[in-house]
Amino acid sequence: SYELIQTPSVSVSPGQTARISCSGERLDDKYVCWYQQKPGQSPLLVIYQDDKRPSGIPERFSGSNSGNTATLTISGTQAVDEADYYCQAWDMSIVFFGGGTKLTV
Amino acid sequence: QVQVVESGGGLVKPGGSLRLSCATSGFSFSDFYMTWVRQAPGKGLEWVSYITMSGSYTFYADSVKGRATISRDNGKNSVYLQMNSLSAEDTGVYYCVRTAALAAAGTWYHYMDVWGKGTTITVSS
């Protein structure tokens, strides 16, 4: 069964660039989404189709997907960005989530 | 306003059953897949099941296959999840999620763009 691996935690200072990675076999053959979840809240879609931002998501959020690794990049990270982030992909009609990365700002 | 509202969670004994409901509004329901995602306390997101636009196709995670049944009523803009033979491992928040399925460059892509607040299933004796 397919697996998405995320680093459990990432820490950045305010204003720095945060990079959260998600690895999976031939991941660039699939489209990757990223979700942000703050404590006590439902997840929020922040990136879809590897690098597209939904309406209302700040431009500081960007995504890329190459080879076996997809990356969520947050430029000029703000305290409000502190949250858990999950990558997600579809493989053979099955949905997979990464284990999540806790971003500390 | 686009809304997705889950209901039907509760406390159930091991081996019991529950039927979750998800009422939606503010969008063309039959144009979207619908997905259930759950989250055990303090854990990550786990996909449970999804159903295609017409309801013709359903897919399940191995962890619930044979115990869960997803269905939808496009006339009522609602989706349901019947969960049977519940165990402690099924405890968690269950989210109903609107899921877009689109074609581009000869392939499909999907994304879950509207999440409900969730309903909680607690399995305990």
JSON list of C-alpha atoms in Angstrom, two decimals:
[
{"chain": "A", "resi": 1, "resn": "SER", "atom": "CA", "xyz": [0.00, 0.00, 0.00]},
{"chain": "A", "resi": 2, "resn": "TYR", "atom": "CA", "xyz": [1.18, 3.50, -0.78]},
{"chain": "A", "resi": 3, "resn": "GLU", "atom": "CA", "xyz": [2.70, 5.61, 1.99]},
{"chain": "A", "resi": 4, "resn": "LEU", "atom": "CA", "xyz": [3.35, 9.32, 2.47]},
{"chain": "A", "resi": 5, "resn": "ILE", "atom": "CA", "xyz": [6.08, 10.24, 4.92]},
{"chain": "A", "resi": 6, "resn": "GLN", "atom": "CA", "xyz": [6.33, 13.61, 6.65]},
{"chain": "A", "resi": 7, "resn": "THR", "atom": "CA", "xyz": [8.86, 14.96, 9.10]},
{"chain": "A", "resi": 8, "resn": "PRO", "atom": "CA", "xyz": [7.04, 15.12, 12.45]},
{"chain": "A", "resi": 9, "resn": "SER", "atom": "CA", "xyz": [8.05, 18.67, 13.29]},
{"chain": "A", "resi": 10, "resn": "VAL", "atom": "CA", "xyz": [9.52, 21.82, 11.80]},
{"chain": "A", "resi": 11, "resn": "SER", "atom": "CA", "xyz": [10.44, 24.97, 13.67]},
{"chain": "A", "resi": 12, "resn": "VAL", "atom": "CA", "xyz": [11.05, 28.42, 12.19]},
{"chain": "A", "resi": 13, "resn": "SER", "atom": "CA", "xyz": [11.36, 31.95, 13.44]},
{"chain": "A", "resi": 14, "resn": "PRO", "atom": "CA", "xyz": [8.78, 34.54, 12.38]},
{"chain": "A", "resi": 15, "resn": "GLY", "atom": "CA", "xyz": [9.60, 35.97, 8.97]},
{"chain": "A", "resi": 16, "resn": "GLN", "atom": "CA", "xyz": [11.67, 32.97, 7.90]},
{"chain": "A", "resi": 17, "resn": "THR", "atom": "CA", "xyz": [10.76, 30.45, 5.23]},
{"chain": "A", "resi": 18, "resn": "ALA", "atom": "CA", "xyz": [9.27, 27.16, 6.38]},
{"chain": "A", "resi": 19, "resn": "ARG", "atom": "CA", "xyz": [9.59, 24.10, 4.19]},
{"chain": "A", "resi": 20, "resn": "ILE", "atom": "CA", "xyz": [7.51, 21.03, 4.96]},
{"chain": "A", "resi": 21, "resn": "SER", "atom": "CA", "xyz": [8.24, 17.93, 2.96]},
{"chain": "A", "resi": 22, "resn": "CYS", "atom": "CA", "xyz": [6.21, 14.90, 2.03]},
{"chain": "A", "resi": 23, "resn": "SER", "atom": "CA", "xyz": [7.83, 11.87, 0.44]},
{"chain": "A", "resi": 24, "resn": "GLY", "atom": "CA", "xyz": [6.36, 8.95, -1.43]},
{"chain": "A", "resi": 25, "resn": "GLU", "atom": "CA", "xyz": [7.39, 6.62, -4.23]},
{"chain": "A", "resi": 26, "resn": "ARG", "atom": "CA", "xyz": [7.10, 8.43, -7.57]},
{"chain": "A", "resi": 27, "resn": "LEU", "atom": "CA", "xyz": [5.05, 11.09, -5.87]},
{"chain": "A", "resi": 28, "resn": "ASP", "atom": "CA", "xyz": [5.30, 13.41, -8.86]},
{"chain": "A", "resi": 29, "resn": "ASP", "atom": "CA", "xyz": [3.11, 10.92, -10.75]},
{"chain": "A", "resi": 30, "resn": "LYS", "atom": "CA", "xyz": [0.30, 12.04, -8.48]},
{"chain": "A", "resi": 31, "resn": "TYR", "atom": "CA", "xyz": [-1.26, 15.33, -7.51]},
{"chain": "A", "resi": 32, "resn": "VAL", "atom": "CA", "xyz": [-0.62, 16.44, -3.94]},
{"chain": "A", "resi": 33, "resn": "CYS", "atom": "CA", "xyz": [-2.79, 18.52, -1.66]},
{"chain": "A", "resi": 34, "resn": "TRP", "atom": "CA", "xyz": [-1.84, 20.17, 1.61]},
{"chain": "A", "resi": 35, "resn": "TYR", "atom": "CA", "xyz": [-4.10, 20.84, 4.58]},
{"chain": "A", "resi": 36, "resn": "GLN", "atom": "CA", "xyz": [-3.56, 23.06, 7.57]},
{"chain": "A", "resi": 37, "resn": "GLN", "atom": "CA", "xyz": [-5.13, 22.15, 10.89]},
{"chain": "A", "resi": 38, "resn": "LYS", "atom": "CA", "xyz": [-5.02, 24.35, 13.96]},
{"chain": "A", "resi": 39, "resn": "PRO", "atom": "CA", "xyz": [-5.91, 22.98, 17.41]},
{"chain": "A", "resi": 40, "resn": "GLY", "atom": "CA", "xyz": [-9.61, 22.39, 17.81]},
{"chain": "A", "resi": 41, "resn": "GLN", "atom": "CA", "xyz": [-10.36, 23.25, 14.19]},
{"chain": "A", "resi": 42, "resn": "SER", "atom": "CA", "xyz": [-11.20, 21.33, 11.05]},
{"chain": "A", "resi": 43, "resn": "PRO", "atom": "CA", "xyz": [-8.53, 20.98, 8.39]},
{"chain": "A", "resi": 44, "resn": "LEU", "atom": "CA", "xyz": [-8.24, 23.71, 5.76]},
{"chain": "A", "resi": 45, "resn": "LEU", "atom": "CA", "xyz": [-7.12, 23.14, 2.19]},
{"chain": "A", "resi": 46, "resn": "VAL", "atom": "CA", "xyz": [-4.12, 25.37, 1.48]},
{"chain": "A", "resi": 47, "resn": "ILE", "atom": "CA", "xyz": [-2.66, 23.80, -1.69]},
{"chain": "A", "resi": 48, "resn": "TYR", "atom": "CA", "xyz": [-4.20, 21.54, -4.32]},
{"chain": "A", "resi": 49, "resn": "GLN", "atom": "CA", "xyz": [-2.96, 20.03, -7.58]},
{"chain": "A", "resi": 50, "resn": "ASP", "atom": "CA", "xyz": [0.62, 20.35, -6.30]},
{"chain": "A", "resi": 51, "resn": "ASP", "atom": "CA", "xyz": [0.88, 24.12, -6.47]},
{"chain": "A", "resi": 52, "resn": "LYS", "atom": "CA", "xyz": [-2.54, 25.78, -6.70]},
{"chain": "A", "resi": 53, "resn": "ARG", "atom": "CA", "xyz": [-3.82, 28.02, -3.93]},
{"chain": "A", "resi": 54, "resn": "PRO", "atom": "CA", "xyz": [-7.55, 28.07, -3.16]},
{"chain": "A", "resi": 55, "resn": "SER", "atom": "CA", "xyz": [-9.21, 31.43, -2.96]},
{"chain": "A", "resi": 56, "resn": "GLY", "atom": "CA", "xyz": [-8.44, 33.15, 0.32]},
{"chain": "A", "resi": 57, "resn": "ILE", "atom": "CA", "xyz": [-5.15, 31.37, 1.00]},
{"chain": "A", "resi": 58, "resn": "PRO", "atom": "CA", "xyz": [-2.30, 33.88, 1.36]},
{"chain": "A", "resi": 59, "resn": "GLU", "atom": "CA", "xyz": [0.34, 34.08, -1.36]},
{"chain": "A", "resi": 60, "resn": "ARG", "atom": "CA", "xyz": [3.03, 33.13, 1.14]},
{"chain": "A", "resi": 61, "resn": "PHE", "atom": "CA", "xyz": [1.83, 29.52, 0.79]},
{"chain": "A", "resi": 62, "resn": "SER", "atom": "CA", "xyz": [3.23, 27.66, -2.20]},
{"chain": "A", "resi": 63, "resn": "GLY", "atom": "CA", "xyz": [3.70, 24.06, -3.24]},
{"chain": "A", "resi": 64, "resn": "SER", "atom": "CA", "xyz": [5.89, 21.97, -5.47]},
{"chain": "A", "resi": 65, "resn": "ASN", "atom": "CA", "xyz": [6.18, 18.32, -6.39]},
{"chain": "A", "resi": 66, "resn": "SER", "atom": "CA", "xyz": [9.17, 16.67, -8.00]},
{"chain": "A", "resi": 67, "resn": "GLY", "atom": "CA", "xyz": [10.46, 13.13, -8.00]},
{"chain": "A", "resi": 68, "resn": "ASN", "atom": "CA", "xyz": [9.60, 11.48, -4.71]},
{"chain": "A", "resi": 69, "resn": "THR", "atom": "CA", "xyz": [9.08, 14.67, -2.71]},
{"chain": "A", "resi": 70, "resn": "ALA", "atom": "CA", "xyz": [6.38, 17.30, -2.47]},
{"chain": "A", "resi": 71, "resn": "THR", "atom": "CA", "xyz": [7.11, 20.47, -0.55]},
{"chain": "A", "resi": 72, "resn": "LEU", "atom": "CA", "xyz": [4.89, 23.04, 1.09]},
{"chain": "A", "resi": 73, "resn": "THR", "atom": "CA", "xyz": [6.71, 26.34, 1.42]},
{"chain": "A", "resi": 74, "resn": "ILE", "atom": "CA", "xyz": [5.57, 29.17, 3.64]},
{"chain": "A", "resi": 75, "resn": "SER", "atom": "CA", "xyz": [7.46, 32.37, 2.92]},
{"chain": "A", "resi": 76, "resn": "GLY", "atom": "CA", "xyz": [7.62, 35.03, 5.61]},
{"chain": "A", "resi": 77, "resn": "THR", "atom": "CA", "xyz": [6.08, 32.65, 8.12]},
{"chain": "A", "resi": 78, "resn": "GLN", "atom": "CA", "xyz": [3.77, 34.28, 10.64]},
{"chain": "A", "resi": 79, "resn": "ALA", "atom": "CA", "xyz": [2.75, 33.20, 14.11]},
{"chain": "A", "resi": 80, "resn": "VAL", "atom": "CA", "xyz": [-0.75, 32.52, 12.76]},
{"chain": "A", "resi": 81, "resn": "ASP", "atom": "CA", "xyz": [0.74, 29.79, 10.54]},
{"chain": "A", "resi": 82, "resn": "GLU", "atom": "CA", "xyz": [1.59, 27.62, 13.53]},
{"chain": "A", "resi": 83, "resn": "ALA", "atom": "CA", "xyz": [-0.41, 24.44, 12.93]},
{"chain": "A", "resi": 84, "resn": "ASP", "atom": "CA", "xyz": [-0.27, 20.84, 11.83]},
{"chain": "A", "resi": 85, "resn": "TYR", "atom": "CA", "xyz": [0.13, 20.33, 8.11]},
{"chain": "A", "resi": 86, "resn": "TYR", "atom": "CA", "xyz": [-0.87, 17.20, 6.22]},
{"chain": "A", "resi": 87, "resn": "CYS", "atom": "CA", "xyz": [-0.03, 16.19, 2.69]},
{"chain": "A", "resi": 88, "resn": "GLN", "atom": "CA", "xyz": [-2.48, 14.03, 0.78]},
{"chain": "A", "resi": 89, "resn": "ALA", "atom": "CA", "xyz": [-2.51, 12.19, -2.52]},
{"chain": "A", "resi": 90, "resn": "TRP", "atom": "CA", "xyz": [-4.72, 9.77, -4.44]},
{"chain": "A", "resi": 91, "resn": "ASP", "atom": "CA", "xyz": [-3.34, 6.45, -5.68]},
{"chain": "A", "resi": 92, "resn": "MET", "atom": "CA", "xyz": [-5.41, 3.89, -7.54]},
{"chain": "A", "resi": 93, "resn": "SER", "atom": "CA", "xyz": [-8.66, 5.47, -6.29]},
{"chain": "A", "resi": 94, "resn": "ILE", "atom": "CA", "xyz": [-7.45, 5.33, -2.70]},
{"chain": "A", "resi": 95, "resn": "VAL", "atom": "CA", "xyz": [-6.75, 8.38, -0.58]},
{"chain": "A", "resi": 96, "resn": "PHE", "atom": "CA", "xyz": [-3.56, 8.67, 1.43]},
{"chain": "A", "resi": 97, "resn": "PHE", "atom": "CA", "xyz": [-2.58, 11.19, 4.06]},
{"chain": "A", "resi": 98, "resn": "GLY", "atom": "CA", "xyz": [0.86, 11.83, 5.41]},
{"chain": "A", "resi": 99, "resn": "GLY", "atom": "CA", "xyz": [1.33, 11.54, 9.14]},
{"chain": "A", "resi": 100, "resn": "GLY", "atom": "CA", "xyz": [1.41, 15.30, 9.58]},
{"chain": "A", "resi": 101, "resn": "THR", "atom": "CA", "xyz": [4.03, 17.90, 10.43]},
{"chain": "A", "resi": 102, "resn": "LYS", "atom": "CA", "xyz": [3.74, 20.19, 13.41]},
{"chain": "A", "resi": 103, "resn": "LEU", "atom": "CA", "xyz": [4.97, 23.64, 12.44]},
{"chain": "A", "resi": 104, "resn": "THR", "atom": "CA", "xyz": [6.17, 25.74, 15.35]},
{"chain": "A", "resi": 105, "resn": "VAL", "atom": "CA", "xyz": [6.72, 29.44, 14.76]},
{"chain": "B", "resi": 1, "resn": "GLN", "atom": "CA", "xyz": [-22.86, 30.02, 1.80]},
{"chain": "B", "resi": 2, "resn": "VAL", "atom": "CA", "xyz": [-21.33, 26.61, 1.39]},
{"chain": "B", "resi": 3, "resn": "GLN", "atom": "CA", "xyz": [-21.98, 24.41, 4.42]},
{"chain": "B", "resi": 4, "resn": "VAL", "atom": "CA", "xyz": [-21.29, 20.85, 5.44]},
{"chain": "B", "resi": 5, "resn": "VAL", "atom": "CA", "xyz": [-22.76, 19.72, 8.76]},
{"chain": "B", "resi": 6, "resn": "GLU", "atom": "CA", "xyz": [-22.24, 16.31, 10.30]},
{"chain": "B", "resi": 7, "resn": "SER", "atom": "CA", "xyz": [-24.44, 14.62, 12.87]},
{"chain": "B", "resi": 8, "resn": "GLY", "atom": "CA", "xyz": [-25.09, 11.23, 14.36]},
{"chain": "B", "resi": 9, "resn": "GLY", "atom": "CA", "xyz": [-22.00, 10.71, 16.45]},
{"chain": "B", "resi": 10, "resn": "GLY", "atom": "CA", "xyz": [-22.15, 9.51, 20.02]},
{"chain": "B", "resi": 11, "resn": "LEU", "atom": "CA", "xyz": [-21.10, 6.96, 22.59]},
{"chain": "B", "resi": 12, "resn": "VAL", "atom": "CA", "xyz": [-21.49, 3.36, 21.49]},
{"chain": "B", "resi": 13, "resn": "LYS", "atom": "CA", "xyz": [-20.45, 0.04, 22.97]},
{"chain": "B", "resi": 14, "resn": "PRO", "atom": "CA", "xyz": [-17.92, -2.17, 21.22]},
{"chain": "B", "resi": 15, "resn": "GLY", "atom": "CA", "xyz": [-19.64, -4.15, 18.52]},
{"chain": "B", "resi": 16, "resn": "GLY", "atom": "CA", "xyz": [-22.31, -1.52, 18.10]},
{"chain": "B", "resi": 17, "resn": "SER", "atom": "CA", "xyz": [-23.35, 0.52, 15.10]},
{"chain": "B", "resi": 18, "resn": "LEU", "atom": "CA", "xyz": [-23.87, 4.16, 14.22]},
{"chain": "B", "resi": 19, "resn": "ARG", "atom": "CA", "xyz": [-25.11, 6.01, 11.18]},
{"chain": "B", "resi": 20, "resn": "LEU", "atom": "CA", "xyz": [-23.50, 9.35, 10.52]},
{"chain": "B", "resi": 21, "resn": "SER", "atom": "CA", "xyz": [-25.25, 11.95, 8.42]},
{"chain": "B", "resi": 22, "resn": "CYS", "atom": "CA", "xyz": [-23.91, 14.95, 6.59]},
{"chain": "B", "resi": 23, "resn": "ALA", "atom": "CA", "xyz": [-26.21, 17.70, 5.39]},
{"chain": "B", "resi": 24, "resn": "THR", "atom": "CA", "xyz": [-24.92, 20.14, 2.83]},
{"chain": "B", "resi": 25, "resn": "SER", "atom": "CA", "xyz": [-26.07, 23.41, 1.36]},
{"chain": "B", "resi": 26, "resn": "GLY", "atom": "CA", "xyz": [-24.89, 26.26, -0.80]},
{"chain": "B", "resi": 27, "resn": "PHE", "atom": "CA", "xyz": [-23.49, 24.28, -3.70]},
{"chain": "B", "resi": 28, "resn": "SER", "atom": "CA", "xyz": [-24.53, 21.84, -6.40]},
{"chain": "B", "resi": 29, "resn": "PHE", "atom": "CA", "xyz": [-24.24, 18.67, -4.36]},
{"chain": "B", "resi": 30, "resn": "SER", "atom": "CA", "xyz": [-24.43, 16.24, -7.26]},
{"chain": "B", "resi": 31, "resn": "ASP", "atom": "CA", "xyz": [-21.36, 17.84, -8.88]},
{"chain": "B", "resi": 32, "resn": "PHE", "atom": "CA", "xyz": [-19.05, 16.68, -6.12]},
{"chain": "B", "resi": 33, "resn": "TYR", "atom": "CA", "xyz": [-17.70, 13.52, -4.62]},
{"chain": "B", "resi": 34, "resn": "MET", "atom": "CA", "xyz": [-18.16, 13.33, -0.85]},
{"chain": "B", "resi": 35, "resn": "THR", "atom": "CA", "xyz": [-15.55, 11.94, 1.49]},
{"chain": "B", "resi": 36, "resn": "TRP", "atom": "CA", "xyz": [-15.41, 10.91, 5.14]},
{"chain": "B", "resi": 37, "resn": "VAL", "atom": "CA", "xyz": [-12.14, 11.47, 6.98]},
{"chain": "B", "resi": 38, "resn": "ARG", "atom": "CA", "xyz": [-11.58, 10.64, 10.64]},
{"chain": "B", "resi": 39, "resn": "GLN", "atom": "CA", "xyz": [-9.12, 11.66, 13.28]},
{"chain": "B", "resi": 40, "resn": "ALA", "atom": "CA", "xyz": [-8.43, 9.67, 16.42]},
{"chain": "B", "resi": 41, "resn": "PRO", "atom": "CA", "xyz": [-7.68, 11.71, 19.54]},
{"chain": "B", "resi": 42, "resn": "GLY", "atom": "CA", "xyz": [-4.23, 13.27, 19.23]},
{"chain": "B", "resi": 43, "resn": "LYS", "atom": "CA", "xyz": [-3.58, 11.53, 15.92]},
{"chain": "B", "resi": 44, "resn": "GLY", "atom": "CA", "xyz": [-3.45, 12.45, 12.26]},
{"chain": "B", "resi": 45, "resn": "LEU", "atom": "CA", "xyz": [-6.04, 12.42, 9.52]},
{"chain": "B", "resi": 46, "resn": "GLU", "atom": "CA", "xyz": [-7.23, 9.08, 8.19]},
{"chain": "B", "resi": 47, "resn": "TRP", "atom": "CA", "xyz": [-9.30, 8.66, 5.07]},
{"chain": "B", "resi": 48, "resn": "VAL", "atom": "CA", "xyz": [-12.37, 6.46, 5.63]},
{"chain": "B", "resi": 49, "resn": "SER", "atom": "CA", "xyz": [-14.47, 6.42, 2.46]},
{"chain": "B", "resi": 50, "resn": "TYR", "atom": "CA", "xyz": [-15.68, 8.40, -0.51]},
{"chain": "B", "resi": 51, "resn": "ILE", "atom": "CA", "xyz": [-18.55, 8.24, -2.95]},
{"chain": "B", "resi": 52, "resn": "THR", "atom": "CA", "xyz": [-18.72, 9.51, -6.48]},
{"chain": "B", "resi": 53, "resn": "MET", "atom": "CA", "xyz": [-21.14, 12.11, -7.76]},
{"chain": "B", "resi": 54, "resn": "SER", "atom": "CA", "xyz": [-23.99, 9.81, -8.71]},
{"chain": "B", "resi": 55, "resn": "GLY", "atom": "CA", "xyz": [-23.27, 7.33, -5.96]},
{"chain": "B", "resi": 56, "resn": "SER", "atom": "CA", "xyz": [-22.38, 4.65, -8.46]},
{"chain": "B", "resi": 57, "resn": "TYR", "atom": "CA", "xyz": [-18.95, 4.04, -7.00]},
{"chain": "B", "resi": 58, "resn": "THR", "atom": "CA", "xyz": [-17.79, 3.82, -3.41]},
{"chain": "B", "resi": 59, "resn": "PHE", "atom": "CA", "xyz": [-14.35, 3.28, -1.97]},
{"chain": "B", "resi": 60, "resn": "TYR", "atom": "CA", "xyz": [-13.22, 2.36, 1.52]},
{"chain": "B", "resi": 61, "resn": "ALA", "atom": "CA", "xyz": [-10.05, 2.28, 3.58]},
{"chain": "B", "resi": 62, "resn": "ASP", "atom": "CA", "xyz": [-8.93, -1.22, 4.48]},
{"chain": "B", "resi": 63, "resn": "SER", "atom": "CA", "xyz": [-9.51, -0.38, 8.15]},
{"chain": "B", "resi": 64, "resn": "VAL", "atom": "CA", "xyz": [-13.28, -0.07, 7.61]},
{"chain": "B", "resi": 65, "resn": "LYS", "atom": "CA", "xyz": [-13.89, -2.24, 4.56]},
{"chain": "B", "resi": 66, "resn": "GLY", "atom": "CA", "xyz": [-16.74, -4.63, 5.22]},
{"chain": "B", "resi": 67, "resn": "ARG", "atom": "CA", "xyz": [-17.92, -2.63, 8.22]},
{"chain": "B", "resi": 68, "resn": "ALA", "atom": "CA", "xyz": [-18.74, 0.72, 6.65]},
{"chain": "B", "resi": 69, "resn": "THR", "atom": "CA", "xyz": [-21.23, 1.72, 3.99]},
{"chain": "B", "resi": 70, "resn": "ILE", "atom": "CA", "xyz": [-21.27, 5.17, 2.44]},
{"chain": "B", "resi": 71, "resn": "SER", "atom": "CA", "xyz": [-24.34, 6.40, 0.58]},
{"chain": "B", "resi": 72, "resn": "ARG", "atom": "CA", "xyz": [-25.78, 9.65, -0.67]},
{"chain": "B", "resi": 73, "resn": "ASP", "atom": "CA", "xyz": [-29.16, 11.15, -1.48]},
{"chain": "B", "resi": 74, "resn": "ASN", "atom": "CA", "xyz": [-28.71, 13.83, -4.12]},
{"chain": "B", "resi": 75, "resn": "GLY", "atom": "CA", "xyz": [-32.32, 14.90, -3.65]},
{"chain": "B", "resi": 76, "resn": "LYS", "atom": "CA", "xyz": [-31.59, 15.71, -0.03]},
{"chain": "B", "resi": 77, "resn": "ASN", "atom": "CA", "xyz": [-28.04, 16.99, -0.59]},
{"chain": "B", "resi": 78, "resn": "SER", "atom": "CA", "xyz": [-26.85, 14.56, 2.04]},
{"chain": "B", "resi": 79, "resn": "VAL", "atom": "CA", "xyz": [-24.31, 11.82, 2.50]},
{"chain": "B", "resi": 80, "resn": "TYR", "atom": "CA", "xyz": [-24.29, 9.07, 5.08]},
{"chain": "B", "resi": 81, "resn": "LEU", "atom": "CA", "xyz": [-21.84, 6.68, 6.68]},
{"chain": "B", "resi": 82, "resn": "GLN", "atom": "CA", "xyz": [-23.10, 3.51, 8.32]},
{"chain": "B", "resi": 83, "resn": "MET", "atom": "CA", "xyz": [-20.48, 2.07, 10.67]},
{"chain": "B", "resi": 84, "resn": "ASN", "atom": "CA", "xyz": [-20.90, -1.43, 12.10]},
{"chain": "B", "resi": 85, "resn": "SER", "atom": "CA", "xyz": [-18.92, -3.68, 14.43]},
{"chain": "B", "resi": 86, "resn": "LEU", "atom": "CA", "xyz": [-17.34, -0.66, 16.05]},
{"chain": "B", "resi": 87, "resn": "SER", "atom": "CA", "xyz": [-14.24, -0.99, 18.18]},
{"chain": "B", "resi": 88, "resn": "ALA", "atom": "CA", "xyz": [-12.12, 1.39, 20.23]},
{"chain": "B", "resi": 89, "resn": "GLU", "atom": "CA", "xyz": [-9.96, 1.96, 17.14]},
{"chain": "B", "resi": 90, "resn": "ASP", "atom": "CA", "xyz": [-12.93, 3.69, 15.51]},
{"chain": "B", "resi": 91, "resn": "THR", "atom": "CA", "xyz": [-13.06, 6.38, 18.19]},
{"chain": "B", "resi": 92, "resn": "GLY", "atom": "CA", "xyz": [-12.47, 9.84, 16.84]},
{"chain": "B", "resi": 93, "resn": "VAL", "atom": "CA", "xyz": [-13.84, 12.84, 15.05]},
{"chain": "B", "resi": 94, "resn": "TYR", "atom": "CA", "xyz": [-15.45, 12.07, 11.70]},
{"chain": "B", "resi": 95, "resn": "TYR", "atom": "CA", "xyz": [-15.33, 14.82, 9.11]},
{"chain": "B", "resi": 96, "resn": "CYS", "atom": "CA", "xyz": [-17.56, 15.04, 6.08]},
{"chain": "B", "resi": 97, "resn": "VAL", "atom": "CA", "xyz": [-15.72, 16.71, 3.22]},
{"chain": "B", "resi": 98, "resn": "ARG", "atom": "CA", "xyz": [-16.79, 18.10, -0.11]},
{"chain": "B", "resi": 99, "resn": "THR", "atom": "CA", "xyz": [-14.43, 16.71, -2.71]},
{"chain": "B", "resi": 100, "resn": "ALA", "atom": "CA", "xyz": [-13.84, 18.12, -6.17]},
{"chain": "B", "resi": 101, "resn": "ALA", "atom": "CA", "xyz": [-12.97, 15.72, -8.97]},
{"chain": "B", "resi": 102, "resn": "LEU", "atom": "CA", "xyz": [-11.71, 17.41, -12.11]},
{"chain": "B", "resi": 103, "resn": "ALA", "atom": "CA", "xyz": [-10.04, 16.39, -15.33]},
{"chain": "B", "resi": 104, "resn": "ALA", "atom": "CA", "xyz": [-6.92, 18.10, -16.63]},
{"chain": "B", "resi": 105, "resn": "ALA", "atom": "CA", "xyz": [-4.37, 17.12, -19.23]},
{"chain": "B", "resi": 106, "resn": "GLY", "atom": "CA", "xyz": [-5.83, 13.67, -19.61]},
{"chain": "B", "resi": 107, "resn": "THR", "atom": "CA", "xyz": [-5.84, 12.83, -15.94]},
{"chain": "B", "resi": 108, "resn": "TRP", "atom": "CA", "xyz": [-7.99, 13.40, -12.90]},
{"chain": "B", "resi": 109, "resn": "TYR", "atom": "CA", "xyz": [-7.20, 15.43, -9.86]},
{"chain": "B", "resi": 110, "resn": "HIS", "atom": "CA", "xyz": [-9.12, 15.72, -6.65]},
{"chain": "B", "resi": 111, "resn": "TYR", "atom": "CA", "xyz": [-9.12, 17.94, -3.64]},
{"chain": "B", "resi": 112, "resn": "MET", "atom": "CA", "xyz": [-11.12, 18.20, -0.43]},
{"chain": "B", "resi": 113, "resn": "ASP", "atom": "CA", "xyz": [-12.08, 21.82, -0.17]},
{"chain": "B", "resi": 114, "resn": "VAL", "atom": "CA", "xyz": [-14.93, 22.14, 2.32]},
{"chain": "B", "resi": 115, "resn": "TRP", "atom": "CA", "xyz": [-14.74, 20.38, 5.68]},
{"chain": "B", "resi": 116, "resn": "GLY", "atom": "CA", "xyz": [-17.45, 20.14, 8.27]},
{"chain": "B", "resi": 117, "resn": "LYS", "atom": "CA", "xyz": [-16.79, 20.67, 11.96]},
{"chain": "B", "resi": 118, "resn": "GLY", "atom": "CA", "xyz": [-16.97, 16.93, 12.55]},
{"chain": "B", "resi": 119, "resn": "THR", "atom": "CA", "xyz": [-19.00, 14.59, 14.69]},
{"chain": "B", "resi": 120, "resn": "THR", "atom": "CA", "xyz": [-17.44, 12.43, 17.37]},
{"chain": "B", "resi": 121, "resn": "ILE", "atom": "CA", "xyz": [-17.75, 8.68, 17.73]},
{"chain": "B", "resi": 122, "resn": "THR", "atom": "CA", "xyz": [-16.65, 7.26, 21.06]},
{"chain": "B", "resi": 123, "resn": "VAL", "atom": "CA", "xyz": [-16.54, 3.48, 21.34]},
{"chain": "B", "resi": 124, "resn": "SER", "atom": "CA", "xyz": [-16.36, 2.37, 24.93]},
{"chain": "B", "resi": 125, "resn": "SER", "atom": "CA", "xyz": [-18.00, -0.10, 27.24]}
]
